[in-house]
PDB file of C-alpha atoms in Angstrom:
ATOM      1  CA  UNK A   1      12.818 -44.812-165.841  1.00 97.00           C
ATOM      2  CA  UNK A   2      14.948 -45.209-162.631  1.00 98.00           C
ATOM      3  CA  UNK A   3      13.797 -42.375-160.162  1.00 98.00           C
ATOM      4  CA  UNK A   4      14.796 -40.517-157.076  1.00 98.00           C
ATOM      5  CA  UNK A   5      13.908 -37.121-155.309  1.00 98.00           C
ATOM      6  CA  UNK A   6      17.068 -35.354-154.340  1.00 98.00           C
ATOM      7  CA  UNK A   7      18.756 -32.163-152.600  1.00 98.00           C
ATOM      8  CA  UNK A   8      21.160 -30.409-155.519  1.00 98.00           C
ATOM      9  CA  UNK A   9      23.600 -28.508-154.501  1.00 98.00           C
ATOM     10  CA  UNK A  10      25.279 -25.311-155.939  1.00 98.00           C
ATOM     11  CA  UNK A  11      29.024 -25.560-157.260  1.00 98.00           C
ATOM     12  CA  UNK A  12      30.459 -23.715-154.206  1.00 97.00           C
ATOM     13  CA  UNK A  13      29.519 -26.769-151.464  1.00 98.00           C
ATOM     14  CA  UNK A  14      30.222 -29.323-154.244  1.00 98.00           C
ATOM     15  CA  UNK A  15      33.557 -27.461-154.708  1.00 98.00           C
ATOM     16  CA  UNK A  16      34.539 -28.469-151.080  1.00 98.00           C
ATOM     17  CA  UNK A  17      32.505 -31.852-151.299  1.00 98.00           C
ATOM     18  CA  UNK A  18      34.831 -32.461-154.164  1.00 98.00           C
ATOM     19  CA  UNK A  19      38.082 -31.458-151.808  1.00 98.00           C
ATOM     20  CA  UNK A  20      37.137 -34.011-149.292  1.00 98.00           C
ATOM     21  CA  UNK A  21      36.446 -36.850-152.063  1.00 98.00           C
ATOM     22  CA  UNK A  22      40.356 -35.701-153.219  1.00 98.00           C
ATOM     23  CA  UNK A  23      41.240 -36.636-149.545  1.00 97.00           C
ATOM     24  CA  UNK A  24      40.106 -39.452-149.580  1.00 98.00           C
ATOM     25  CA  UNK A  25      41.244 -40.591-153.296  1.00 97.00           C
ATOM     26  CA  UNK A  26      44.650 -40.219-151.787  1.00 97.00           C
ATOM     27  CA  UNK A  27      43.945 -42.505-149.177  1.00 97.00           C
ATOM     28  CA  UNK A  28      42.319 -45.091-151.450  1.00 97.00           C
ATOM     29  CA  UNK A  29      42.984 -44.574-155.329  1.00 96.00           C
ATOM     30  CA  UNK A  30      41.405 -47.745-156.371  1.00 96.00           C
ATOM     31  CA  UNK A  31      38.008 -46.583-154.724  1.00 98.00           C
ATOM     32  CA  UNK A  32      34.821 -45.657-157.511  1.00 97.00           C
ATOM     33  CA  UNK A  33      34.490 -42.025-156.413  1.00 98.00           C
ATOM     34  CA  UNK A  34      30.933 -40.277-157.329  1.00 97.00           C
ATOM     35  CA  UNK A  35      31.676 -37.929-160.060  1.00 97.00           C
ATOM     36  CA  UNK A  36      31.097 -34.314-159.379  1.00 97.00           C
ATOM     37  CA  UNK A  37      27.882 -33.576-161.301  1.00 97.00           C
ATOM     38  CA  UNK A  38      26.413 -36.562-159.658  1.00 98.00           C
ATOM     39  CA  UNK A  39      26.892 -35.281-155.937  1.00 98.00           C
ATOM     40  CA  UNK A  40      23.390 -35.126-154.173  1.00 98.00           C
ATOM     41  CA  UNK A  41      21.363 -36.102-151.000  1.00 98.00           C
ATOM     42  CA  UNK A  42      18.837 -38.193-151.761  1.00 98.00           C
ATOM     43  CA  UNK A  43      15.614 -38.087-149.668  1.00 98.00           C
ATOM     44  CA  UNK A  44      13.332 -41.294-151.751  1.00 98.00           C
ATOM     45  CA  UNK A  45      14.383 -43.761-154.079  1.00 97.00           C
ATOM     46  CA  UNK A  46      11.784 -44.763-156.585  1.00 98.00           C
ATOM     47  CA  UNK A  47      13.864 -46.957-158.748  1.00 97.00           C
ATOM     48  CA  UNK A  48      12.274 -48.392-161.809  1.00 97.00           C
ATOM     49  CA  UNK A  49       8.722 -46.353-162.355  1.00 98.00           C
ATOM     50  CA  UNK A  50       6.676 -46.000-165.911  1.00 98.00           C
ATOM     51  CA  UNK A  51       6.582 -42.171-167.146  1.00 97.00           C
ATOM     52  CA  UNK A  52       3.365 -42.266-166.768  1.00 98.00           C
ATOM     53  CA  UNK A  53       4.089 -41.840-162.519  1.00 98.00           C
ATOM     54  CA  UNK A  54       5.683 -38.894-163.115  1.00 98.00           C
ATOM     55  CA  UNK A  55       2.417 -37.021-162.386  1.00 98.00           C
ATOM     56  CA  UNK A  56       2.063 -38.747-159.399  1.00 98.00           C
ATOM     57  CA  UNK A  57       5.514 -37.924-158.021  1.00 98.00           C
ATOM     58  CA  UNK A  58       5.470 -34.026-158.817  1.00 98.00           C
ATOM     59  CA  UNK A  59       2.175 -34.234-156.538  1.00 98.00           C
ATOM     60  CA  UNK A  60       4.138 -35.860-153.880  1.00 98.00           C
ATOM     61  CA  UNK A  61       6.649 -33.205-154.254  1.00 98.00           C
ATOM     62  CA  UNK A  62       4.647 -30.253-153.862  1.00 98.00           C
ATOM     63  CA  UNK A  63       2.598 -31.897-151.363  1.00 97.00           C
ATOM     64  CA  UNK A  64       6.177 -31.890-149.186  1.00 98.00           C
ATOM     65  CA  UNK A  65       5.462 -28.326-148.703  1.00 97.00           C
ATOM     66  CA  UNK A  66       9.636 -27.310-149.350  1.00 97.00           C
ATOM     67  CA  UNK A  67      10.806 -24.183-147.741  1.00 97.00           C
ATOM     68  CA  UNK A  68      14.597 -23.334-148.490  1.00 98.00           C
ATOM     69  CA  UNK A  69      16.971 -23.817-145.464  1.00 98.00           C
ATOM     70  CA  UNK A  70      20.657 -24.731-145.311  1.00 98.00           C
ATOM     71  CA  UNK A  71      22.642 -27.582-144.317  1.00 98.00           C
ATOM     72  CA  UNK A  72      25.794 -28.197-142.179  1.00 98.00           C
ATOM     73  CA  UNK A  73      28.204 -31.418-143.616  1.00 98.00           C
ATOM     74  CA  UNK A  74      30.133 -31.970-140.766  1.00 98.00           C
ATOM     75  CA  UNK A  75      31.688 -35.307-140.221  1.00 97.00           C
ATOM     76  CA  UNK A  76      32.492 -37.923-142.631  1.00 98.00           C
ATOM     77  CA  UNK A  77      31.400 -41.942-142.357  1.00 97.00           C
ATOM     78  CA  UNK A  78      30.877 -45.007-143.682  1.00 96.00           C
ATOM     79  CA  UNK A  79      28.721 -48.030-144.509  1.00 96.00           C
ATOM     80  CA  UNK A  80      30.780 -51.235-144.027  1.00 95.00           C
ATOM     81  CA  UNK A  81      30.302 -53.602-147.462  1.00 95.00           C
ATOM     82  CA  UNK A  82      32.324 -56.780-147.705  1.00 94.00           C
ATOM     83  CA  UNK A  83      33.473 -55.419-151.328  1.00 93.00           C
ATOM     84  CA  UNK A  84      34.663 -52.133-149.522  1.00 95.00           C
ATOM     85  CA  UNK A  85      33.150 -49.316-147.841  1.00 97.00           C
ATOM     86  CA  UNK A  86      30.733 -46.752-148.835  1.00 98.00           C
ATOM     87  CA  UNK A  87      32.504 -43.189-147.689  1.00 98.00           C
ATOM     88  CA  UNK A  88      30.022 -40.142-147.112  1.00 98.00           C
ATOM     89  CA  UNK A  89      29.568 -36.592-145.710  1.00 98.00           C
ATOM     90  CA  UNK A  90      26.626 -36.212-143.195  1.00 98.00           C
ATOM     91  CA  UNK A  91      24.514 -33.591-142.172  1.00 97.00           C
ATOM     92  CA  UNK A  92      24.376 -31.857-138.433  1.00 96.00           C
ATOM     93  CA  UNK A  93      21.027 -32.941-137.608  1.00 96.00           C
ATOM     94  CA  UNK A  94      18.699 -30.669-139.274  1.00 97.00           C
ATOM     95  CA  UNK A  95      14.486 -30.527-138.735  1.00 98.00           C
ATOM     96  CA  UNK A  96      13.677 -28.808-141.620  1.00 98.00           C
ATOM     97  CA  UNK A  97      15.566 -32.074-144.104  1.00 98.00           C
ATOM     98  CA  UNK A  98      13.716 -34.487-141.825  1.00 97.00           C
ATOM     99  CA  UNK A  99      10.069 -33.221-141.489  1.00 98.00           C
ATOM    100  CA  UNK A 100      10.298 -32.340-145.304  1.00 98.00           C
ATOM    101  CA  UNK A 101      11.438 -36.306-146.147  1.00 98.00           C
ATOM    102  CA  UNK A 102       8.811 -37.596-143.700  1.00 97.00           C
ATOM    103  CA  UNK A 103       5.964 -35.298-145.837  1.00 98.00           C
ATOM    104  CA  UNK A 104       7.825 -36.868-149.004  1.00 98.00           C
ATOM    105  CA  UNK A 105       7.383 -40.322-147.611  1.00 98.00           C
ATOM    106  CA  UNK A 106       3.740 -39.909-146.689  1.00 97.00           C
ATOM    107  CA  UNK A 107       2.826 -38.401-149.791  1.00 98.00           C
ATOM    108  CA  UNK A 108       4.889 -41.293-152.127  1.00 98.00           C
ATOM    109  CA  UNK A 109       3.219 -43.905-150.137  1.00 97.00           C
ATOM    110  CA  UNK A 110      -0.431 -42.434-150.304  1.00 97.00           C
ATOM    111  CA  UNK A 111       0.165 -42.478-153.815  1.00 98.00           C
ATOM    112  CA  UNK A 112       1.161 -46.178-154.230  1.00 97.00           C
ATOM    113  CA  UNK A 113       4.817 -45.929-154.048  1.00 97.00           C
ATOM    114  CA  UNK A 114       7.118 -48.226-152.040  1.00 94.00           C
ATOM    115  CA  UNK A 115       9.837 -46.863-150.642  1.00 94.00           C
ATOM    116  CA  UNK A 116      12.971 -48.898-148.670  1.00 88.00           C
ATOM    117  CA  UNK A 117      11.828 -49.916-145.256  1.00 87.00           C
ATOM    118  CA  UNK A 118      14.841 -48.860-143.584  1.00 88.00           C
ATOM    119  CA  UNK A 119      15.442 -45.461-141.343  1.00 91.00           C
ATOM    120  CA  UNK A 120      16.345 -42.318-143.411  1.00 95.00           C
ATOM    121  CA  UNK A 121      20.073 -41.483-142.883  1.00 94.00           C
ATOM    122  CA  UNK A 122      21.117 -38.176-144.623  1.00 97.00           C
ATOM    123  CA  UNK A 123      24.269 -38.179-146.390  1.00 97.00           C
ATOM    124  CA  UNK A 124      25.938 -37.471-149.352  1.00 98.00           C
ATOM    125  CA  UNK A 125      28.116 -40.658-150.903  1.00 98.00           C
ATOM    126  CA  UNK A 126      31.507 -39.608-151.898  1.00 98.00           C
ATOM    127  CA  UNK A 127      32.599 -43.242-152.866  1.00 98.00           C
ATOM    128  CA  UNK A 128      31.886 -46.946-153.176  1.00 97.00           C
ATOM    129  CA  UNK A 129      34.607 -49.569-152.823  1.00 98.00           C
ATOM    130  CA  UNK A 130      36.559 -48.216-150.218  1.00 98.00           C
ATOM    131  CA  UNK A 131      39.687 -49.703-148.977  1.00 96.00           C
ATOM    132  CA  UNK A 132      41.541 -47.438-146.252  1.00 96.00           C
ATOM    133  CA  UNK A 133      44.279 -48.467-145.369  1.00 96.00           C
ATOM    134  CA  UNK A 134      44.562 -49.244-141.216  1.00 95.00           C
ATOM    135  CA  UNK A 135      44.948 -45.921-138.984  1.00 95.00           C
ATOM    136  CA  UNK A 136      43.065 -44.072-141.127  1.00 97.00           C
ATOM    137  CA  UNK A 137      41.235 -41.171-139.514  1.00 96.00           C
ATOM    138  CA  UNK A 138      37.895 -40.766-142.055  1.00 97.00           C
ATOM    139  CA  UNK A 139      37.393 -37.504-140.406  1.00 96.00           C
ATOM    140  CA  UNK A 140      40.921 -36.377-141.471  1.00 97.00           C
ATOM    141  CA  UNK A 141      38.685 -35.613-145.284  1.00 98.00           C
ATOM    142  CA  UNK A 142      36.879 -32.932-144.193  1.00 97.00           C
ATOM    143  CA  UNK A 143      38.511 -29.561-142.943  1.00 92.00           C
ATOM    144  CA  UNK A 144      35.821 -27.507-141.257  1.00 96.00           C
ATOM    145  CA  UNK A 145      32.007 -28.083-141.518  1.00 98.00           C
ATOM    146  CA  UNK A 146      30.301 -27.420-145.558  1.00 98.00           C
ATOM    147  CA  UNK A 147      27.443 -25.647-145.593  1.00 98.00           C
ATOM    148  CA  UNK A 148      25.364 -25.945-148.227  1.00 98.00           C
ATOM    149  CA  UNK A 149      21.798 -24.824-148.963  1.00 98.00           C
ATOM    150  CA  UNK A 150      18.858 -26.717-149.853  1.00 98.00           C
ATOM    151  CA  UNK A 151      17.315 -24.901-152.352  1.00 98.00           C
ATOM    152  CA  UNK A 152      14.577 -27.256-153.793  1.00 98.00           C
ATOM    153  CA  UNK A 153      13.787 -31.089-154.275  1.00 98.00           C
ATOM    154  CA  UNK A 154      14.924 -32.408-157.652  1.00 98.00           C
ATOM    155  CA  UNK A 155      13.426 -35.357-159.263  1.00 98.00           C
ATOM    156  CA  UNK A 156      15.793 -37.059-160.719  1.00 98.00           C
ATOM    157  CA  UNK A 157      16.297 -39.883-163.829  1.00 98.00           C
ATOM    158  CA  UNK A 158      19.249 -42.029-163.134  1.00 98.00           C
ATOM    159  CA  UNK A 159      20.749 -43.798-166.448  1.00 97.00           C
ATOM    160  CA  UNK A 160      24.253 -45.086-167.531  1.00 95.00           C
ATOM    161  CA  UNK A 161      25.127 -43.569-170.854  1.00 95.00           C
ATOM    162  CA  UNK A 162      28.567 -45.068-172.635  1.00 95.00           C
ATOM    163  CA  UNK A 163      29.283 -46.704-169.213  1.00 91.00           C
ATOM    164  CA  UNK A 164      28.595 -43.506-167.154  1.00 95.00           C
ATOM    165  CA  UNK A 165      26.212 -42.953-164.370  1.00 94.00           C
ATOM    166  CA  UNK A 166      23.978 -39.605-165.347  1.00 97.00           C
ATOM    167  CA  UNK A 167      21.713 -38.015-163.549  1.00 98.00           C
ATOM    168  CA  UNK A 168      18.808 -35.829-165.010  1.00 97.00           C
ATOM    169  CA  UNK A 169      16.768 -33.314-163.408  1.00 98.00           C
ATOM    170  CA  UNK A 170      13.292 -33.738-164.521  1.00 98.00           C
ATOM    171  CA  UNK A 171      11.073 -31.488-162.224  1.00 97.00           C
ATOM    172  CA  UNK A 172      12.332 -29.177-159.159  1.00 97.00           C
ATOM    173  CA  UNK A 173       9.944 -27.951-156.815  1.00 94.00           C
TER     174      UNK A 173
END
């Protein structure tokens, strides 16, 4: 099972996520935009795990100790790739996301997961394979700040069915 603990979002932020993505389609067609229903933040990537962890993770989860509070997407960036650019929304920096990831992290690792060994960056991808063309102004895709509440932590199963990326929710918390 391919794993990962993630922010949902209800369909009136994803609505304007969606908006921006259309902003930026126009800007680069041939790019492989994340489709709607897909549109998270993810806060640990498990990848491959036996069912059997599941147990393990909903402990993790709970032990995060979530509270609802809301976030603000309000500028739009990217990840340089030599095959083209990933394009994302990110967050105004926000305690509440960032102490409840660090809990998630402790509580994963206690319980034998490894996580990426990189810094946690919040965003939410909009598109892989970007090509814009020069003069572009990425900020130009978002018209005013999203907000967008975090409601719960969703783990999530990640599998391509007939060539499709689909994510599952398996457990919210």
């Amino acid at each position: 099972m391919r794993l990962f603990i993630a922010i949902n979002f209800p369909p009136e932020p994803v609505a304007a996520f969606v908006r921006a993505q259309d902003a930026l389609r126009r800007a680069s067609p041939s790019a492989s935009f994340s489709r709607r229903e897909n549109l998270h933040l993810t806060l640990a990537f498990l990848g491959e795990q036996p069912s059997a962890r599941v147990p393990d993770i909903r402990e993790a989860m709970a032990a995060a100790r979530f509270r609802p509070f809301s976030l603000s997407f309000d500028r739009a960036g990217r990840f340089r790739r030599e095959e083209g650019d990933v394009c994302y929304l990110s967050c105004a920096e926000s305690p509440p996301l960032l102490a409840v990831q660090r809990r998630l992290a402790r509580g994963l690792t206690e319980r034998g997961f490894a996580l990426e060994d990189r810094r946690f960056v919040p965003h939410l991808t909009l598109a892989r394979r970007v090509q814009l063309p020069p003069g572009f102004e990425l900020s130009s895709i978002l018209e005013r700040p999203i907000d967008a509440p975090a409601r719960a932590l969703s783990l999530m199963l990640s599998e391509r069915r007939a060539g499709r990326l689909v994510y599952t929710e398996l457990h919210h918390t």
